[in-house]
Coordinates of C-alpha atoms and ligand atoms in Angstrom, one line a residue:
X203 CA -22.2 54.9 -0.5
X204 CA -22.0 57.0 -3.6
X205 CA -18.9 58.8 -2.2
X206 CA -17.3 55.5 -1.5
X207 CA -17.6 54.4 -5.1
X208 CA -16.3 57.7 -6.4
X209 CA -13.1 57.5 -4.2
X210 CA -12.5 53.9 -5.2
X211 CA -12.8 54.8 -8.9
X212 CA -10.3 57.7 -8.5
X213 CA -7.9 55.4 -6.6
X214 CA -8.0 52.9 -9.4
X215 CA -7.3 55.7 -11.9
X216 CA -4.2 56.8 -9.9
X217 CA -3.0 53.1 -9.8
X218 CA -3.4 52.7 -13.6
X219 CA -1.6 56.0 -14.2
X220 CA 1.3 54.9 -11.9
X221 CA 1.5 51.6 -13.7
X222 CA 1.7 53.2 -17.1
X223 CA 4.5 55.5 -15.9
X224 CA 6.4 52.6 -14.4
X225 CA 6.1 50.6 -17.6
X226 CA 7.3 53.5 -19.6
X227 CA 10.3 54.4 -17.3
X228 CA 11.4 50.7 -16.5
X229 CA 11.5 48.4 -19.6
X230 CA 10.5 44.7 -18.8
X231 CA 14.2 43.5 -18.5
X232 CA 15.0 46.2 -16.0
X233 CA 11.8 45.4 -14.0
X234 CA 12.8 41.7 -13.8
X235 CA 16.3 42.6 -12.7
X236 CA 15.1 44.9 -10.0
X237 CA 12.8 42.3 -8.6
X238 CA 15.7 39.8 -8.5
X239 CA 17.9 42.5 -6.8
X240 CA 15.2 43.2 -4.3
X241 CA 14.9 39.4 -3.6
X242 CA 18.7 39.1 -3.1
X243 CA 18.8 42.0 -0.7
X244 CA 15.8 40.5 1.2
X245 CA 17.5 37.1 1.4
X246 CA 20.8 38.6 2.6
X247 CA 19.1 40.1 5.6
X248 CA 16.7 37.2 6.2
X249 CA 17.5 34.6 8.8
X250 CA 16.1 31.8 6.5
X251 CA 17.5 30.0 3.5
X252 CA 15.4 28.3 0.9
X253 CA 15.9 25.1 -1.2
X254 CA 13.9 24.4 -4.3
X255 CA 13.3 20.8 -5.2
X256 CA 11.7 20.7 -8.7
X257 CA 9.7 17.8 -10.1
X258 CA 11.8 17.6 -13.3
X259 CA 15.5 18.1 -13.1
X260 CA 16.5 18.9 -16.6
X261 CA 14.9 16.1 -18.5
X262 CA 14.9 13.5 -15.7
X263 CA 12.4 13.1 -13.0
X264 CA 13.8 14.3 -9.7
X265 CA 13.8 11.4 -7.3
X266 CA 14.0 13.7 -4.3
X267 CA 10.7 15.4 -5.3
X268 CA 8.9 12.1 -5.3
X269 CA 10.5 11.2 -2.0
X270 CA 9.5 14.4 -0.4
X271 CA 6.0 14.0 -1.7
X272 CA 5.7 10.6 -0.2
X273 CA 7.4 11.6 3.0
X274 CA 5.1 14.5 3.6
X275 CA 2.1 12.3 2.8
X276 CA 2.4 10.7 6.2
X277 CA 2.4 13.9 8.2
X278 CA 0.1 15.8 5.9
X279 CA -2.7 13.2 6.3
X280 CA -2.8 14.0 10.0
X281 CA -2.5 17.8 10.1
X282 CA -3.6 19.2 6.7
X283 CA -7.0 20.7 6.0
X284 CA -6.8 20.6 2.3
X285 CA -5.1 17.5 0.8
X286 CA -4.5 16.1 -2.6
X287 CA -5.3 12.4 -2.9
X288 CA -3.7 10.0 -5.4
X289 CA -3.7 6.3 -6.1
X290 CA -0.6 5.2 -8.1
X291 CA -0.5 2.4 -10.6
X292 CA 0.1 -0.9 -8.8
X293 CA -0.7 0.7 -5.5
X294 CA -3.1 -0.9 -3.1
X295 CA -3.6 2.3 -1.0
X296 CA -4.3 6.0 -1.3
X297 CA -1.6 8.6 -0.9
X298 CA -2.2 12.0 0.7
X299 CA -0.4 15.0 -0.5
X300 CA 0.1 18.6 0.2
X301 CA -2.4 20.7 -1.9
X302 CA -1.0 23.1 -4.5
X303 CA 0.7 26.2 -2.9
X304 CA 0.0 24.9 0.6
X305 CA 2.6 24.6 3.3
X306 CA 3.3 22.5 6.3
X307 CA 5.7 22.6 9.2
X308 CA 7.9 19.5 9.9
X309 CA 10.2 18.9 12.9
X310 CA 13.5 17.0 12.6
X311 CA 15.9 16.6 15.6
X312 CA 14.1 19.4 17.3
X313 CA 14.5 21.8 14.4
X314 CA 11.4 23.3 12.6
X315 CA 11.4 23.4 8.8
X316 CA 8.6 24.6 6.5
X317 CA 7.7 22.8 3.3
X318 CA 5.7 24.6 0.6
X319 CA 4.3 22.9 -2.5
X320 CA 4.7 25.4 -5.3
X321 CA 2.8 24.9 -8.5
X322 CA 2.9 27.3 -11.4
X323 CA 1.8 27.2 -15.0
X324 CA 4.7 26.4 -17.4
X325 CA 5.3 29.4 -19.7
X326 CA 6.1 28.5 -23.3
X327 CA 6.9 24.8 -24.2
X328 CA 10.7 24.8 -24.4
X329 CA 12.4 22.2 -26.6
X330 CA 12.6 18.9 -24.9
X331 CA 13.1 15.2 -25.9
X332 CA 9.9 14.4 -24.1
X333 CA 6.7 16.5 -23.6
X334 CA 6.8 18.3 -20.3
X335 CA 3.7 18.7 -18.1
X336 CA 1.7 22.0 -18.3
X337 CA 2.4 22.7 -14.6
X338 CA 5.8 23.3 -13.0
X339 CA 5.8 21.6 -9.6
X340 CA 8.3 21.8 -6.9
X341 CA 8.8 21.9 -3.1
X342 CA 10.5 24.8 -1.3
X343 CA 12.1 23.9 1.9
X344 CA 12.6 26.9 4.3
X345 CA 15.0 26.4 7.2
X346 CA 16.8 28.8 9.6
X347 CA 20.3 29.5 8.3
X348 CA 21.8 28.3 11.6
X349 CA 20.2 24.9 11.1
X350 CA 21.3 24.5 7.5
X351 CA 24.2 22.0 8.1
X352 CA 22.3 19.9 10.6
X353 CA 19.3 19.5 8.4
X354 CA 21.2 19.0 5.1
X355 CA 23.6 16.4 6.6
X356 CA 20.9 14.0 7.7
X357 CA 17.4 15.3 7.0
X358 CA 17.4 14.6 3.3
X359 CA 18.8 11.1 3.8
X360 CA 16.1 10.5 6.4
X361 CA 13.4 11.6 3.9
X362 CA 14.7 9.3 1.2
X363 CA 14.7 6.3 3.6
X364 CA 11.2 7.1 5.0
X365 CA 9.9 7.5 1.5
X366 CA 11.2 4.1 0.5
X367 CA 9.5 2.6 3.5
X368 CA 6.2 4.2 2.7
X369 CA 6.5 3.2 -0.9
X370 CA 7.1 -0.4 0.0
X371 CA 4.2 -0.4 2.4
X372 CA 1.7 1.1 0.0
X373 CA 2.8 -0.5 -3.2
X374 CA 2.3 -4.1 -4.2
X375 CA 5.5 -6.0 -4.9
X376 CA 6.6 -5.9 -8.5
X377 CA 7.9 -8.8 -10.6
X378 CA 10.4 -7.7 -13.2
X379 CA 11.4 -9.8 -16.2
X380 CA 13.9 -9.3 -19.0
X381 CA 11.8 -11.4 -21.4
X382 CA 12.1 -8.6 -24.1
X383 CA 15.5 -9.9 -24.9
X384 CA 17.7 -6.9 -24.4
X385 CA 15.4 -4.2 -26.0
X386 CA 14.6 -1.1 -23.9
X387 CA 11.3 0.4 -23.1
X388 CA 10.4 4.1 -23.8
X389 CA 12.1 5.2 -20.5
X390 CA 15.3 3.2 -21.5
X391 CA 14.5 0.5 -19.0
X392 CA 15.5 -3.1 -19.8
X393 CA 13.0 -4.7 -17.3
X394 CA 9.3 -5.1 -17.8
X395 CA 7.2 -5.2 -14.6
X396 CA 3.9 -6.6 -13.5
X397 CA 2.3 -6.5 -10.0
X398 CA 3.5 -9.4 -8.0
X399 CA 0.6 -11.0 -6.2
X400 CA 1.9 -14.4 -5.3
X401 CA 0.1 -15.4 -2.1
X402 CA 2.9 -17.8 -0.8
X403 CA 4.1 -16.8 2.7
X404 CA 6.3 -18.6 5.2
X405 CA 3.0 -19.6 7.0
X406 CA 1.8 -21.5 4.0
X407 CA 5.1 -22.9 3.0
X408 CA 5.3 -26.6 3.9
X409 CA 8.7 -27.4 5.3
X410 CA 10.4 -28.3 8.5
X411 CA 9.4 -25.5 11.0
X412 CA 13.0 -25.3 12.4
X413 CA 14.5 -24.9 9.0
X414 CA 11.9 -22.3 8.2
X415 CA 12.6 -20.4 11.3
X416 CA 16.4 -20.4 10.6
X417 CA 15.7 -19.0 7.1
X418 CA 13.4 -16.3 8.4
X419 CA 15.9 -15.2 11.0
X420 CA 18.7 -15.2 8.4
X421 CA 16.5 -12.9 6.1
X422 CA 15.7 -10.6 9.0
X423 CA 19.3 -10.4 10.0
X424 CA 20.2 -9.5 6.5
X425 CA 17.5 -6.8 6.2
X426 CA 18.5 -5.2 9.5
X427 CA 22.2 -5.6 8.8
X428 CA 23.2 -2.3 7.2
X429 CA 25.5 -1.3 10.0
X430 CA 27.1 -4.8 10.2
X431 CA 27.8 -5.0 6.5
X432 CA 29.3 -1.5 6.6
X433 CA 31.5 -2.3 9.6
X434 CA 32.8 -5.5 8.2
X435 CA 33.5 -4.0 4.7
X436 CA 31.2 -6.5 3.0
X437 CA 28.8 -5.7 0.1
X438 CA 25.3 -5.7 1.5
X439 CA 24.0 -8.7 -0.4
X440 CA 23.2 -12.4 0.3
X441 CA 23.0 -15.4 -1.8
X442 CA 20.6 -18.4 -1.4
X443 CA 20.8 -21.6 -3.4
X444 CA 17.6 -23.5 -3.4
X445 CA 17.9 -27.1 -4.6
X446 CA 15.7 -30.2 -4.6
X447 CA 13.3 -32.2 -6.8
X448 CA 10.6 -30.4 -8.9
X449 CA 7.5 -29.4 -6.9
X450 CA 9.1 -29.1 -3.5
X451 CA 8.5 -25.4 -3.2
X452 CA 11.6 -23.6 -4.5
X453 CA 9.6 -21.0 -6.4
X454 CA 7.1 -20.8 -3.5
X455 CA 10.0 -20.1 -1.2
X456 CA 11.1 -17.1 -3.3
X457 CA 7.7 -15.7 -3.3
X458 CA 7.5 -16.2 0.5
X459 CA 10.9 -14.4 0.9
X460 CA 9.7 -11.4 -1.2
X461 CA 6.4 -11.2 0.7
X462 CA 8.2 -11.5 4.0
X463 CA 10.8 -8.7 3.4
X464 CA 8.6 -6.6 1.1
X465 CA 11.2 -6.8 -1.7
X466 CA 10.6 -6.7 -5.5
X467 CA 11.6 -9.7 -7.6
X468 CA 13.8 -9.6 -10.7
X469 CA 13.3 -12.8 -12.5
X470 CA 16.5 -13.0 -14.7
X471 CA 16.0 -15.1 -17.8
X472 CA 19.6 -15.9 -18.7
X473 CA 18.7 -17.4 -22.0
X474 CA 17.5 -13.9 -23.1
X475 CA 20.8 -12.3 -22.2
X476 CA 23.3 -12.2 -25.1
X477 CA 26.6 -11.3 -23.4
X478 CA 28.2 -10.2 -20.2
X479 CA 27.9 -6.5 -20.8
X480 CA 24.1 -6.9 -21.4
X481 CA 24.0 -8.8 -18.1
X482 CA 25.9 -6.0 -16.4
X483 CA 23.5 -3.4 -17.7
X484 CA 20.5 -5.4 -16.6
X485 CA 21.9 -5.9 -13.1
X486 CA 22.8 -2.2 -12.8
X487 CA 19.2 -1.4 -13.4
X488 CA 17.9 -3.4 -10.5
X489 CA 16.9 -1.5 -7.4
X490 CA 18.0 -2.1 -3.9
X491 CA 15.7 -4.1 -1.6
X492 CA 15.1 -6.7 -4.3
X493 CA 15.6 -10.4 -4.9
X494 CA 17.4 -11.3 -8.1
X495 CA 16.3 -14.8 -9.2
X496 CA 17.8 -17.2 -11.6
X497 CA 15.7 -20.3 -11.9
X498 CA 17.2 -23.6 -13.0
X499 CA 20.7 -22.2 -13.0
X500 CA 22.1 -25.6 -14.1
X501 CA 20.4 -25.2 -17.5
X502 CA 21.4 -21.6 -18.1
X503 CA 25.0 -22.0 -17.1
X504 CA 25.5 -25.3 -18.9
X505 CA 24.5 -23.5 -22.1
X506 CA 27.4 -21.1 -21.9
X507 CA 29.9 -23.5 -20.5
X508 CA 29.3 -25.8 -23.3
X509 CA 30.2 -23.0 -25.6
X510 CA 33.4 -22.3 -23.7
X511 CA 34.2 -26.0 -23.6
X512 CA 34.1 -26.2 -27.3
X513 CA 36.8 -23.7 -27.5
X514 CA 38.8 -25.1 -24.6
X515 CA 40.1 -28.6 -24.4
X516 CA 37.5 -31.2 -23.9
X517 CA 39.1 -32.4 -20.7
X518 CA 39.0 -29.1 -18.8
X519 CA 35.4 -28.2 -18.0
X520 CA 35.8 -26.4 -14.7
X521 CA 35.2 -22.8 -14.1
X522 CA 38.8 -22.3 -13.0
X523 CA 40.1 -23.6 -16.3
X524 CA 37.8 -21.6 -18.5
X525 CA 38.5 -18.5 -16.3
X526 CA 42.2 -18.8 -16.8
X527 CA 41.9 -19.1 -20.5
X528 CA 39.3 -16.4 -21.0
X529 CA 41.0 -14.0 -18.7
X530 CA 37.9 -13.7 -16.5
X531 CA 35.7 -10.8 -15.9
X532 CA 32.5 -9.7 -17.6
X533 CA 32.7 -9.3 -21.3
X534 CA 35.9 -11.4 -21.6
X535 CA 34.3 -14.6 -23.0
X536 CA 36.4 -16.4 -25.4
X537 CA 33.8 -16.1 -28.1
X538 CA 34.4 -12.3 -28.2
X539 CA 31.6 -11.5 -25.7
X540 CA 28.8 -13.2 -27.6
X541 CA 27.6 -15.2 -24.7
X542 CA 27.4 -14.8 -20.9
X543 CA 30.0 -16.7 -18.9
X544 CA 29.9 -18.0 -15.4
X545 CA 32.6 -15.5 -14.5
X546 CA 30.4 -12.6 -15.8
X547 CA 27.6 -13.8 -13.5
X548 CA 29.9 -14.3 -10.6
X549 CA 31.3 -10.8 -11.0
X550 CA 27.9 -9.7 -9.8
X551 CA 27.4 -12.1 -7.0
X552 CA 30.7 -11.5 -5.3
X553 CA 33.0 -9.5 -7.6
X554 CA 33.5 -5.7 -7.7
X555 CA 30.1 -5.2 -9.3
X556 CA 28.4 -6.9 -6.4
X557 CA 28.4 -3.6 -4.5
X558 CA 26.6 -1.6 -7.2
X559 CA 23.3 -1.2 -5.5
X560 CA 22.8 -2.5 -2.0
X561 CA 20.5 -4.7 0.0
X562 CA 20.1 -7.3 -2.7
X563 CA 19.4 -10.9 -2.4
X564 CA 20.5 -13.4 -5.1
X565 CA 18.5 -16.6 -5.3
X566 CA 19.5 -19.4 -7.7
X567 CA 17.4 -22.6 -8.0
X568 CA 18.2 -25.9 -9.4
X569 CA 16.9 -29.5 -9.5
X570 CA 20.4 -30.8 -9.9
X571 CA 23.0 -29.4 -7.5
X572 CA 25.5 -32.0 -8.6
X573 CA 25.5 -30.4 -12.1
X574 CA 26.6 -27.0 -10.8
X575 CA 30.0 -25.6 -11.3
X576 CA 32.0 -25.8 -8.0
X577 CA 32.8 -22.1 -8.3
X578 CA 29.1 -21.4 -7.8
X579 CA 28.9 -23.5 -4.6
X580 CA 31.9 -21.9 -3.0
X581 CA 31.2 -20.1 0.3
X582 CA 30.7 -16.4 0.0
X583 CA 28.9 -16.9 -3.4
X584 CA 25.8 -18.6 -2.1
X585 CA 25.7 -17.9 1.6
X586 CA 23.0 -20.5 2.3
X587 CA 22.3 -23.8 0.6
X588 CA 18.7 -24.7 1.2
X589 CA 17.6 -28.2 0.4
X590 CA 13.9 -28.4 -0.5
X591 CA 13.0 -32.0 0.3
X592 CA 10.1 -34.4 -0.3
X593 CA 7.2 -33.9 2.1
X594 CA 8.0 -34.7 5.7
X595 CA 5.4 -35.2 8.5
X596 CA 5.7 -31.6 9.9
X597 CA 5.4 -30.3 6.3
X598 CA 2.4 -32.5 5.7
X599 CA 0.7 -31.0 8.8
X600 CA 1.1 -27.5 7.3
X601 CA -0.5 -28.7 4.0
X602 CA -3.4 -30.3 5.9
X603 CA -4.0 -27.0 7.6
X604 CA -3.6 -25.0 4.4
X605 CA -6.0 -27.0 2.3
X606 CA -8.4 -28.6 4.7
X607 CA -8.1 -26.3 7.7
X608 CA -7.1 -29.2 9.9
X609 CA -5.5 -27.9 13.1
X610 CA -3.5 -29.8 15.7
X611 CA -6.0 -32.2 17.4
X612 CA -8.6 -32.1 14.6
X613 CA -7.6 -35.5 13.2
X614 CA -7.6 -38.8 15.1
X615 CA -4.3 -39.9 16.6
X616 CA -4.6 -43.2 14.7
X617 CA -4.9 -41.4 11.3
X618 CA -2.0 -39.1 12.2
X619 CA 0.2 -42.0 13.2
X620 CA -0.6 -43.8 9.9
X621 CA 0.3 -40.7 7.9
X622 CA 3.5 -40.2 9.9
X623 CA 4.5 -43.9 9.3
X624 CA 4.2 -43.7 5.5
X625 CA 4.9 -40.1 4.5
X626 CA 8.7 -40.3 4.5
X627 CA 8.8 -43.6 2.7
X628 CA 6.3 -42.4 0.1
X629 CA 8.7 -39.6 -1.1
X630 CA 5.9 -37.4 -2.4
X631 CA 6.5 -33.8 -3.1
X632 CA 4.4 -31.1 -1.5
X633 CA 3.0 -30.3 -5.0
X634 CA 1.8 -34.0 -5.4
X635 CA 0.2 -34.0 -2.0
X636 CA -1.5 -30.6 -2.6
X637 CA -3.1 -32.1 -5.8
X638 CA -4.6 -34.9 -3.8
X639 CA -5.9 -32.5 -1.0
X640 CA -7.2 -29.9 -3.4
X641 CA -9.4 -32.4 -5.2
X642 CA -11.5 -33.2 -2.1
X643 CA -10.9 -30.0 -0.1
X644 CA -14.6 -29.7 0.8
X645 CA -14.8 -33.2 2.3
X646 CA -12.0 -33.4 4.9
X647 CA -12.3 -37.1 5.8
X648 CA -12.4 -38.2 2.2
X649 CA -9.4 -36.1 1.4
X650 CA -7.4 -37.5 4.3
X651 CA -8.5 -41.0 3.4
X652 CA -7.5 -40.6 -0.2
X653 CA -4.2 -39.1 0.8
X654 CA -3.4 -42.0 3.1
X655 CA -4.2 -44.4 0.3
X656 CA -1.9 -42.6 -2.1
X657 CA 0.9 -42.4 0.4
X658 CA 0.7 -46.1 1.1
X659 CA 0.6 -47.0 -2.5
X660 CA 3.7 -44.9 -3.2
X661 CA 5.5 -46.2 -0.2
X662 CA 4.7 -49.8 -1.3
X663 CA 6.0 -49.1 -4.8
X664 CA 9.2 -47.5 -3.5
X665 CA 9.8 -50.5 -1.2
X666 CA 9.2 -52.9 -4.0
X667 CA 11.6 -51.1 -6.3
X668 CA 14.3 -51.7 -3.7
X669 CA 15.3 -48.1 -3.9
X670 CA 14.9 -47.5 -0.2
X671 CA 17.6 -48.6 2.2
X672 CA 16.7 -49.5 5.8
X673 CA 17.7 -46.1 6.9
X674 CA 15.1 -43.4 6.6
X675 CA 15.8 -41.6 3.3
X676 CA 14.6 -38.2 4.4
X677 CA 17.0 -38.2 7.3
X678 CA 19.8 -39.4 5.1
X679 CA 19.2 -36.6 2.6
X680 CA 19.1 -34.0 5.3
X681 CA 22.5 -35.3 6.6
X682 CA 23.8 -35.1 3.1
X683 CA 22.6 -31.5 2.8
X684 CA 24.3 -30.5 6.0
X685 CA 27.5 -32.1 4.8
X686 CA 27.2 -30.2 1.5
X687 CA 26.8 -26.9 3.4
X688 CA 30.0 -27.7 5.4
X689 CA 31.8 -28.7 2.3
X690 CA 30.9 -25.5 0.5
X691 CA 33.0 -23.6 3.0
X692 CA 36.1 -24.7 1.0
X693 CA 36.1 -24.6 -2.8
X694 CA 34.9 -27.9 -4.2
X695 CA 36.5 -29.6 -7.1
X696 CA 34.7 -31.1 -9.9
X697 CA 35.8 -34.6 -8.9
X698 CA 34.1 -34.2 -5.5
X699 CA 30.9 -33.1 -7.1
X700 CA 31.0 -36.0 -9.4
X701 CA 31.5 -38.4 -6.5
X702 CA 28.4 -37.0 -4.9
X703 CA 26.4 -37.5 -8.0
X704 CA 24.5 -40.8 -7.9
X705 CA 23.4 -41.0 -11.5
X706 CA 22.7 -44.7 -11.6
X707 CA 20.4 -44.4 -8.7
X708 CA 18.7 -41.4 -10.2
X709 CA 17.9 -43.3 -13.4
X710 CA 16.4 -46.0 -11.3
X711 CA 14.3 -43.5 -9.5
X712 CA 13.0 -42.1 -12.7
X713 CA 11.9 -45.6 -13.8
X714 CA 10.0 -45.9 -10.6
X715 CA 8.4 -42.5 -11.1
X716 CA 7.2 -43.6 -14.5
X717 CA 5.8 -46.9 -13.2
X718 CA 3.9 -45.0 -10.5
X719 CA 2.5 -42.6 -13.1
Ligands
LIG243 N1 6.9 -26.6 0.3 C1 5.7 -26.3 -0.2 N2 4.7 -25.7 0.5 C2 3.5 -25.3 0.0 N3 3.2 -25.6 -1.2 C3 4.0 -26.2 -2.0 C4 5.3 -26.5 -1.6 N4 6.0 -27.1 -2.6 C5 5.2 -27.1 -3.6 N5 4.0 -26.5 -3.3 C6 2.8 -26.4 -4.2 O1 3.2 -26.9 -5.5 C7 3.2 -25.9 -6.5 C8 4.5 -26.0 -7.2 O2 5.6 -25.6 -6.3 P1 6.9 -24.8 -6.8 O3 6.6 -24.2 -8.1 O4 7.2 -23.9 -5.7 O5 7.9 -25.9 -6.9 P2 9.4 -25.9 -7.4 O6 10.2 -26.5 -6.4 O7 9.7 -24.5 -7.7 O8 9.4 -26.7 -8.7 P3 10.3 -26.7 -10.0 O9 11.6 -27.3 -9.6 O10 9.6 -27.5 -11.0 O11 10.4 -25.3 -10.4 C9 3.0 -24.6 -5.8 O12 2.1 -23.8 -6.5 C10 2.5 -24.9 -4.4 O13 1.1 -24.9 -4.5
LIG244 MG1 10.2 -23.5 -9.6

C-alpha cells in the first residue's frame, strides 16, 4: 500500500512538472490556437458534423432553442434517466427536459441524430442591453455528414411544427389586448396578455345544431387547409362576421372557436389605436394560429368614417368614395395619418399585409349589420356571415341541459310542446333565458315552470305590440340571413344596405323591450 502511494505522488510530481514546462513554452494564446487547430483536424477527418443552437442569439432569444427544448421534452420523458422538470407561466402541465450536459438519440426519416444539452458557466459579463443569464445554454446536434442535407431540409421545420403543437397542448390559451394604447412593454411588445380561461365550447353554445356543425367543419377545414391555401395562392386566413342582438352569444362563440382550435385571441381595441401604422405594427406582432377579434366593429369604424366624412363631401359616405379621395392604403388617411381608416383595416384582412403571418382568423362582431360599410361585407373579406339569433327551440334544449342537466326525455312531452310553441314568438335571447334558469338551477321543475311563464308573458307582449307578423319571425330572419350571405358575394352598395335596414321597426321593438322591462 505504501509503495502505491509513493508511486502516485511521483506521478503527480511529473505531471505538475510537465504542466509548468508546457505553460512556459506555450503562452495561453498559442495553447488556445493549438486546441482549435486540433479540433479542426479532428472534424476534417470525422464523419460527423455538429450544429450549435444557443439559447441567446446575440441579444435575442433563439426561438429554435426553445423549440428544440420542447420537441425533445416529448421523447426525453419516455427514454431519459435524468430529466429536468419545468412548469412555465400560464402552463397547465409540466415539461420534461434533457438534463444539463446529457444527450439523447432521435430518429427522423430513418436517420439517427444525437442531441446534447450543453450548459457552461458564462465567463465575464460582456456589455449587453439586458442582463444575460449566468449560464450559457445550448443544444449541439450531431449528424452524419452524408445525412446533412436530408436532415436540414426538413428536420428543423418538423421540430418547429411539433414544438408549436406541444406548446398549444400544454399551455392555456392567451388573451391579448392592446389596452395600453400603443405603449410597448419591456420586451418591445405592444400586446398585454392574460391566461384565457373562458369555459365556452361548441357543446355549451346554444344555437341550431346544424348551423353549429357547419361552423365547426368550416373551422376544421381552415385549420387543416395549409396545402389547399398554398395550392390556390390564397393567404391562409379566414374572416367571420358575427351579427345579431346583444346576448345571443357572439362573444361566447369566439371563445368556443378559440377553445375548439386551441388558438390564442387578440382582442383588438380599435379605439386605442391612433393611426394605420400603429394598427399595422400591432397586427404584425400577432402570432399565427390566433383569432384577431374586433368587437362592435360598427362603433369603431363609424368613428373614423365620421372623421373622413367631415373632410369629404357630406353626400359621399361610402368606403369607395373615401378610398378614392384618400388614396387608400394604410397610413394614407386624409387627416395625415392621425386616425385609422377602414382601408387600413381592410389591408390586413385581404390586402397585401394579410399574408404577414399565417393561419389567422379575423372575427368581427356587430349588433347592427346594416350600419356596416358595404366594403366590409364584400365576399373574400368576411368569408362567413353568422347570424346569432334569438333563442330557438333546439338552442333552448341545449340551455336546459347546460343549466339544469335536462337530457332528452327528462321533461314531460307536454312541457316540451308548450316551450316549443312559445319560444320563437317570445324572442328572448339565450342570455335572458340563462338568467331565468340560473336563478332556480337547483330546482329543475320550478326553473322550467318559471321559464315557461316568462316565455308566455314575452310572447303575449310581442303579439299585443303587433310587431309579429303571421309568419314565424325566426324563420323569416334566417331566410334573410341566407339572402344576405348570397348578396355578399357581390359588392353591396350603400343604398342596398339602407333598404335592408328597418329602422322604424327597430324603434318600435325598442319601445316593446322597454315596456317588458
Ligand atoms: N348562444 C348562447 N349559448 C350559450 N350561452 C349564451 C348564448 N348567448 C348568450 N349566452 C349567455 O349569455 C352571456 C352573454 O353572452 P355573450 O356575451 O356571448 O353575448 P353577445 O352576443 O356577445 O352580446 P353583446 O352583443 O352584448 O356583446 C354569456 O355569458 C352566456 O352565458
Ligand atoms: Mg359580445
